[in-house]
């Protein structure tokens, strides 16, 4: 058994109302930020799955995404393997103090 | 001016309590899912920034991340350039019907 770590990104589907995104856009003038648009707000779940192989582990994640993390009617999701506890893409910069 | 699209992933810092992650773990036995652990739940924000160059655009996103999207005391974040409206990593699979 091997432990595989995945990230599931859940976003509102195209054309679906995104009240959180609208709220962010509404707050930008107060921060004196210009040029920001098309804000979409979703969720990100990271988890580890102990399985015999990656395909089996990914199938578990796929099932959880559709049944627990996302509402398939209004949300879509992507599943990525991640190396450690945080995704480290090549062009990623880690923030926070 | 060019439009750059970014994704900001905001996650609870290591060692910080994550009640949503614990709630997911608590629901797994009811779904008869085994082998899933270390669940962390965060947010994902995608947005477009109109700026003269990518570095300036990224600076806008970095400021928004620290002031609006994340609480730097308890959350860390990563910023990625994304191609379109959704991140399409090489090993990503898009879910949803």
PDB file of C-alpha atoms in Angstrom:
ATOM      1  CA  UNK A   1       0.000   0.000   0.000  1.00  0.00           C
ATOM      2  CA  UNK A   2       1.256   3.434  -0.941  1.00  0.00           C
ATOM      3  CA  UNK A   3       0.061   6.841   0.209  1.00  0.00           C
ATOM      4  CA  UNK A   4      -0.905   9.207  -2.617  1.00  0.00           C
ATOM      5  CA  UNK A   5      -1.688  12.873  -2.008  1.00  0.00           C
ATOM      6  CA  UNK A   6      -4.207  14.690  -4.179  1.00  0.00           C
ATOM      7  CA  UNK A   7      -5.680  18.164  -4.498  1.00  0.00           C
ATOM      8  CA  UNK A   8      -9.294  18.612  -5.592  1.00  0.00           C
ATOM      9  CA  UNK A   9     -10.192  22.063  -6.935  1.00  0.00           C
ATOM     10  CA  UNK A  10     -13.926  22.698  -6.988  1.00  0.00           C
ATOM     11  CA  UNK A  11     -15.150  25.750  -8.911  1.00  0.00           C
ATOM     12  CA  UNK A  12     -18.578  27.054  -9.941  1.00  0.00           C
ATOM     13  CA  UNK A  13     -19.363  25.988 -13.506  1.00  0.00           C
ATOM     14  CA  UNK A  14     -19.229  28.494 -16.337  1.00  0.00           C
ATOM     15  CA  UNK A  15     -22.416  30.513 -16.401  1.00  0.00           C
ATOM     16  CA  UNK A  16     -23.369  29.614 -12.848  1.00  0.00           C
ATOM     17  CA  UNK A  17     -23.877  32.546 -10.508  1.00  0.00           C
ATOM     18  CA  UNK A  18     -20.928  33.022  -8.142  1.00  0.00           C
ATOM     19  CA  UNK A  19     -22.019  35.309  -5.279  1.00  0.00           C
ATOM     20  CA  UNK A  20     -18.624  35.104  -3.550  1.00  0.00           C
ATOM     21  CA  UNK A  21     -16.861  36.189  -6.722  1.00  0.00           C
ATOM     22  CA  UNK A  22     -19.261  39.122  -7.083  1.00  0.00           C
ATOM     23  CA  UNK A  23     -18.634  40.077  -3.441  1.00  0.00           C
ATOM     24  CA  UNK A  24     -14.879  40.141  -4.054  1.00  0.00           C
ATOM     25  CA  UNK A  25     -15.338  42.313  -7.140  1.00  0.00           C
ATOM     26  CA  UNK A  26     -17.553  44.657  -5.133  1.00  0.00           C
ATOM     27  CA  UNK A  27     -14.863  45.113  -2.502  1.00  0.00           C
ATOM     28  CA  UNK A  28     -12.053  45.962  -4.939  1.00  0.00           C
ATOM     29  CA  UNK A  29     -12.852  49.689  -5.280  1.00  0.00           C
ATOM     30  CA  UNK A  30     -12.592  50.053  -1.481  1.00  0.00           C
ATOM     31  CA  UNK A  31      -9.086  48.583  -1.703  1.00  0.00           C
ATOM     32  CA  UNK A  32      -8.336  50.934  -4.602  1.00  0.00           C
ATOM     33  CA  UNK A  33      -7.553  47.962  -6.840  1.00  0.00           C
ATOM     34  CA  UNK A  34      -8.206  48.363 -10.554  1.00  0.00           C
ATOM     35  CA  UNK A  35      -7.995  45.999 -13.503  1.00  0.00           C
ATOM     36  CA  UNK A  36      -9.193  42.867 -11.687  1.00  0.00           C
ATOM     37  CA  UNK A  37     -12.134  41.014 -13.191  1.00  0.00           C
ATOM     38  CA  UNK A  38     -13.761  37.602 -13.677  1.00  0.00           C
ATOM     39  CA  UNK A  39     -13.283  36.583 -10.056  1.00  0.00           C
ATOM     40  CA  UNK A  40     -14.447  33.049  -9.271  1.00  0.00           C
ATOM     41  CA  UNK A  41     -14.329  31.601  -5.779  1.00  0.00           C
ATOM     42  CA  UNK A  42     -14.212  27.868  -5.127  1.00  0.00           C
ATOM     43  CA  UNK A  43     -12.823  25.314  -2.721  1.00  0.00           C
ATOM     44  CA  UNK A  44      -9.623  23.317  -2.569  1.00  0.00           C
ATOM     45  CA  UNK A  45      -9.367  20.025  -0.696  1.00  0.00           C
ATOM     46  CA  UNK A  46      -6.080  18.212  -0.157  1.00  0.00           C
ATOM     47  CA  UNK A  47      -6.003  14.646   1.146  1.00  0.00           C
ATOM     48  CA  UNK A  48      -3.962  11.447   1.288  1.00  0.00           C
ATOM     49  CA  UNK A  49      -5.226   8.088   0.061  1.00  0.00           C
ATOM     50  CA  UNK A  50      -3.657   4.766   1.002  1.00  0.00           C
ATOM     51  CA  UNK A  51      -4.143   2.348  -1.884  1.00  0.00           C
ATOM     52  CA  UNK A  52      -2.322  -0.332  -3.870  1.00  0.00           C
ATOM     53  CA  UNK A  53      -1.810   1.886  -6.929  1.00  0.00           C
ATOM     54  CA  UNK A  54      -2.434   5.418  -8.130  1.00  0.00           C
ATOM     55  CA  UNK A  55      -5.413   4.611 -10.371  1.00  0.00           C
ATOM     56  CA  UNK A  56      -7.278   3.001  -7.481  1.00  0.00           C
ATOM     57  CA  UNK A  57      -6.408   5.931  -5.223  1.00  0.00           C
ATOM     58  CA  UNK A  58      -7.605   8.403  -7.848  1.00  0.00           C
ATOM     59  CA  UNK A  59     -10.900   6.543  -8.201  1.00  0.00           C
ATOM     60  CA  UNK A  60     -11.503   7.031  -4.464  1.00  0.00           C
ATOM     61  CA  UNK A  61     -10.835  10.756  -4.842  1.00  0.00           C
ATOM     62  CA  UNK A  62     -13.103  10.984  -7.887  1.00  0.00           C
ATOM     63  CA  UNK A  63     -15.943   9.384  -5.945  1.00  0.00           C
ATOM     64  CA  UNK A  64     -15.440  11.726  -2.973  1.00  0.00           C
ATOM     65  CA  UNK A  65     -15.336  14.749  -5.267  1.00  0.00           C
ATOM     66  CA  UNK A  66     -18.707  13.941  -6.820  1.00  0.00           C
ATOM     67  CA  UNK A  67     -20.429  12.798  -3.623  1.00  0.00           C
ATOM     68  CA  UNK A  68     -18.937  14.930  -0.874  1.00  0.00           C
ATOM     69  CA  UNK A  69     -16.869  17.907  -2.071  1.00  0.00           C
ATOM     70  CA  UNK A  70     -18.793  19.210  -5.069  1.00  0.00           C
ATOM     71  CA  UNK A  71     -22.369  19.612  -6.232  1.00  0.00           C
ATOM     72  CA  UNK A  72     -22.130  18.220  -9.783  1.00  0.00           C
ATOM     73  CA  UNK A  73     -25.144  20.261 -10.891  1.00  0.00           C
ATOM     74  CA  UNK A  74     -23.435  23.604 -10.411  1.00  0.00           C
ATOM     75  CA  UNK A  75     -19.736  22.834  -9.801  1.00  0.00           C
ATOM     76  CA  UNK A  76     -16.917  21.180 -11.719  1.00  0.00           C
ATOM     77  CA  UNK A  77     -13.642  19.927 -10.315  1.00  0.00           C
ATOM     78  CA  UNK A  78     -10.122  18.940 -11.221  1.00  0.00           C
ATOM     79  CA  UNK A  79      -7.993  16.356  -9.454  1.00  0.00           C
ATOM     80  CA  UNK A  80      -4.193  16.713  -9.299  1.00  0.00           C
ATOM     81  CA  UNK A  81      -1.484  14.619  -7.717  1.00  0.00           C
ATOM     82  CA  UNK A  82       0.531  16.777  -5.351  1.00  0.00           C
ATOM     83  CA  UNK A  83       3.921  15.964  -3.950  1.00  0.00           C
ATOM     84  CA  UNK A  84       3.692  16.972  -0.335  1.00  0.00           C
ATOM     85  CA  UNK A  85       1.173  18.698   1.832  1.00  0.00           C
ATOM     86  CA  UNK A  86       1.014  21.714  -0.472  1.00  0.00           C
ATOM     87  CA  UNK A  87       1.015  21.862  -4.256  1.00  0.00           C
ATOM     88  CA  UNK A  88       4.345  23.110  -5.526  1.00  0.00           C
ATOM     89  CA  UNK A  89       4.002  23.980  -9.171  1.00  0.00           C
ATOM     90  CA  UNK A  90       7.062  25.179 -11.014  1.00  0.00           C
ATOM     91  CA  UNK A  91       5.917  28.788 -11.130  1.00  0.00           C
ATOM     92  CA  UNK A  92       4.263  28.831  -7.708  1.00  0.00           C
ATOM     93  CA  UNK A  93       5.271  31.295  -5.061  1.00  0.00           C
ATOM     94  CA  UNK A  94       4.364  30.499  -1.493  1.00  0.00           C
ATOM     95  CA  UNK A  95       2.884  33.399   0.420  1.00  0.00           C
ATOM     96  CA  UNK A  96       2.351  34.181   4.053  1.00  0.00           C
ATOM     97  CA  UNK A  97       4.716  35.679   6.602  1.00  0.00           C
TER      98      UNK A  97
ATOM     99  CA  UNK B   1      -2.093  46.145 -21.286  1.00  0.00           C
ATOM    100  CA  UNK B   2      -2.417  42.389 -21.141  1.00  0.00           C
ATOM    101  CA  UNK B   3      -4.855  40.229 -19.214  1.00  0.00           C
ATOM    102  CA  UNK B   4      -3.236  37.636 -16.956  1.00  0.00           C
ATOM    103  CA  UNK B   5      -5.233  34.945 -15.191  1.00  0.00           C
ATOM    104  CA  UNK B   6      -4.145  33.602 -11.821  1.00  0.00           C
ATOM    105  CA  UNK B   7      -5.282  31.034  -9.280  1.00  0.00           C
ATOM    106  CA  UNK B   8      -4.760  31.646  -5.570  1.00  0.00           C
ATOM    107  CA  UNK B   9      -4.891  28.558  -3.354  1.00  0.00           C
ATOM    108  CA  UNK B  10      -5.407  29.390   0.305  1.00  0.00           C
ATOM    109  CA  UNK B  11      -4.879  26.596   2.827  1.00  0.00           C
ATOM    110  CA  UNK B  12      -4.730  26.399   6.613  1.00  0.00           C
ATOM    111  CA  UNK B  13      -1.109  26.499   7.767  1.00  0.00           C
ATOM    112  CA  UNK B  14       0.585  23.367   9.060  1.00  0.00           C
ATOM    113  CA  UNK B  15      -0.381  22.777  12.667  1.00  0.00           C
ATOM    114  CA  UNK B  16      -3.420  25.053  12.493  1.00  0.00           C
ATOM    115  CA  UNK B  17      -6.729  23.429  13.393  1.00  0.00           C
ATOM    116  CA  UNK B  18      -8.841  22.684  10.319  1.00  0.00           C
ATOM    117  CA  UNK B  19     -12.445  22.018  11.433  1.00  0.00           C
ATOM    118  CA  UNK B  20     -13.676  21.476   7.864  1.00  0.00           C
ATOM    119  CA  UNK B  21     -10.986  18.863   7.290  1.00  0.00           C
ATOM    120  CA  UNK B  22     -11.966  17.102  10.507  1.00  0.00           C
ATOM    121  CA  UNK B  23     -15.630  17.195   9.428  1.00  0.00           C
ATOM    122  CA  UNK B  24     -14.763  15.517   6.132  1.00  0.00           C
ATOM    123  CA  UNK B  25     -12.768  12.829   7.922  1.00  0.00           C
ATOM    124  CA  UNK B  26     -15.682  12.265  10.287  1.00  0.00           C
ATOM    125  CA  UNK B  27     -18.060  11.699   7.383  1.00  0.00           C
ATOM    126  CA  UNK B  28     -15.875   9.133   5.583  1.00  0.00           C
ATOM    127  CA  UNK B  29     -17.035   6.075   7.591  1.00  0.00           C
ATOM    128  CA  UNK B  30     -20.655   6.862   6.649  1.00  0.00           C
ATOM    129  CA  UNK B  31     -19.607   6.757   2.991  1.00  0.00           C
ATOM    130  CA  UNK B  32     -17.741   3.491   3.677  1.00  0.00           C
ATOM    131  CA  UNK B  33     -14.491   5.088   2.494  1.00  0.00           C
ATOM    132  CA  UNK B  34     -11.268   3.783   4.010  1.00  0.00           C
ATOM    133  CA  UNK B  35      -7.639   4.826   3.716  1.00  0.00           C
ATOM    134  CA  UNK B  36      -8.252   8.580   3.416  1.00  0.00           C
ATOM    135  CA  UNK B  37      -6.404  10.818   5.856  1.00  0.00           C
ATOM    136  CA  UNK B  38      -4.832  14.239   6.388  1.00  0.00           C
ATOM    137  CA  UNK B  39      -7.757  16.099   4.828  1.00  0.00           C
ATOM    138  CA  UNK B  40      -7.236  19.868   4.595  1.00  0.00           C
ATOM    139  CA  UNK B  41      -9.912  22.190   3.262  1.00  0.00           C
ATOM    140  CA  UNK B  42      -9.091  25.594   1.823  1.00  0.00           C
ATOM    141  CA  UNK B  43     -10.246  28.058  -0.802  1.00  0.00           C
ATOM    142  CA  UNK B  44      -9.363  28.642  -4.422  1.00  0.00           C
ATOM    143  CA  UNK B  45      -9.814  32.012  -6.104  1.00  0.00           C
ATOM    144  CA  UNK B  46      -9.343  32.542  -9.841  1.00  0.00           C
ATOM    145  CA  UNK B  47      -9.195  36.023 -11.322  1.00  0.00           C
ATOM    146  CA  UNK B  48      -7.947  38.083 -14.260  1.00  0.00           C
ATOM    147  CA  UNK B  49      -5.646  41.090 -13.895  1.00  0.00           C
ATOM    148  CA  UNK B  50      -5.134  43.679 -16.610  1.00  0.00           C
ATOM    149  CA  UNK B  51      -1.601  45.049 -16.303  1.00  0.00           C
ATOM    150  CA  UNK B  52       1.379  46.061 -18.402  1.00  0.00           C
ATOM    151  CA  UNK B  53       3.429  42.970 -17.514  1.00  0.00           C
ATOM    152  CA  UNK B  54       3.153  39.749 -15.557  1.00  0.00           C
ATOM    153  CA  UNK B  55       5.273  40.862 -12.582  1.00  0.00           C
ATOM    154  CA  UNK B  56       3.046  43.893 -11.982  1.00  0.00           C
ATOM    155  CA  UNK B  57      -0.061  41.733 -12.338  1.00  0.00           C
ATOM    156  CA  UNK B  58       1.340  39.182  -9.893  1.00  0.00           C
ATOM    157  CA  UNK B  59       2.066  41.936  -7.359  1.00  0.00           C
ATOM    158  CA  UNK B  60      -1.617  42.919  -7.459  1.00  0.00           C
ATOM    159  CA  UNK B  61      -2.613  39.306  -6.812  1.00  0.00           C
ATOM    160  CA  UNK B  62      -0.075  38.972  -3.993  1.00  0.00           C
ATOM    161  CA  UNK B  63      -1.526  42.057  -2.286  1.00  0.00           C
ATOM    162  CA  UNK B  64      -5.106  40.791  -2.674  1.00  0.00           C
ATOM    163  CA  UNK B  65      -4.108  37.384  -1.304  1.00  0.00           C
ATOM    164  CA  UNK B  66      -2.673  38.851   1.884  1.00  0.00           C
ATOM    165  CA  UNK B  67      -5.342  41.504   2.418  1.00  0.00           C
ATOM    166  CA  UNK B  68      -8.556  39.972   1.120  1.00  0.00           C
ATOM    167  CA  UNK B  69      -8.385  36.235   0.417  1.00  0.00           C
ATOM    168  CA  UNK B  70      -6.278  34.875   3.268  1.00  0.00           C
ATOM    169  CA  UNK B  71      -5.683  35.476   6.941  1.00  0.00           C
ATOM    170  CA  UNK B  72      -1.849  35.450   7.048  1.00  0.00           C
ATOM    171  CA  UNK B  73      -1.857  34.442  10.721  1.00  0.00           C
ATOM    172  CA  UNK B  74      -3.410  31.052  10.103  1.00  0.00           C
ATOM    173  CA  UNK B  75      -3.364  30.530   6.329  1.00  0.00           C
ATOM    174  CA  UNK B  76      -0.725  30.305   3.614  1.00  0.00           C
ATOM    175  CA  UNK B  77      -1.270  30.626  -0.111  1.00  0.00           C
ATOM    176  CA  UNK B  78       0.235  29.860  -3.487  1.00  0.00           C
ATOM    177  CA  UNK B  79      -0.240  31.880  -6.656  1.00  0.00           C
ATOM    178  CA  UNK B  80      -0.185  30.199 -10.073  1.00  0.00           C
ATOM    179  CA  UNK B  81      -0.626  31.521 -13.592  1.00  0.00           C
ATOM    180  CA  UNK B  82      -3.439  29.638 -15.272  1.00  0.00           C
ATOM    181  CA  UNK B  83      -4.126  29.494 -18.968  1.00  0.00           C
ATOM    182  CA  UNK B  84      -7.858  29.940 -19.220  1.00  0.00           C
ATOM    183  CA  UNK B  85     -10.708  30.108 -16.824  1.00  0.00           C
ATOM    184  CA  UNK B  86      -9.782  26.800 -15.250  1.00  0.00           C
ATOM    185  CA  UNK B  87      -6.359  25.407 -14.358  1.00  0.00           C
ATOM    186  CA  UNK B  88      -5.438  22.608 -16.716  1.00  0.00           C
ATOM    187  CA  UNK B  89      -2.437  20.791 -15.329  1.00  0.00           C
ATOM    188  CA  UNK B  90      -0.957  18.010 -17.395  1.00  0.00           C
ATOM    189  CA  UNK B  91      -2.311  15.273 -15.169  1.00  0.00           C
ATOM    190  CA  UNK B  92      -5.605  16.943 -14.364  1.00  0.00           C
ATOM    191  CA  UNK B  93      -8.911  15.280 -15.062  1.00  0.00           C
ATOM    192  CA  UNK B  94     -11.983  17.443 -15.209  1.00  0.00           C
ATOM    193  CA  UNK B  95     -14.961  16.060 -13.338  1.00  0.00           C
ATOM    194  CA  UNK B  96     -18.645  16.718 -13.347  1.00  0.00           C
ATOM    195  CA  UNK B  97     -21.338  15.470 -15.686  1.00  0.00           C
TER     196      UNK B  97
END
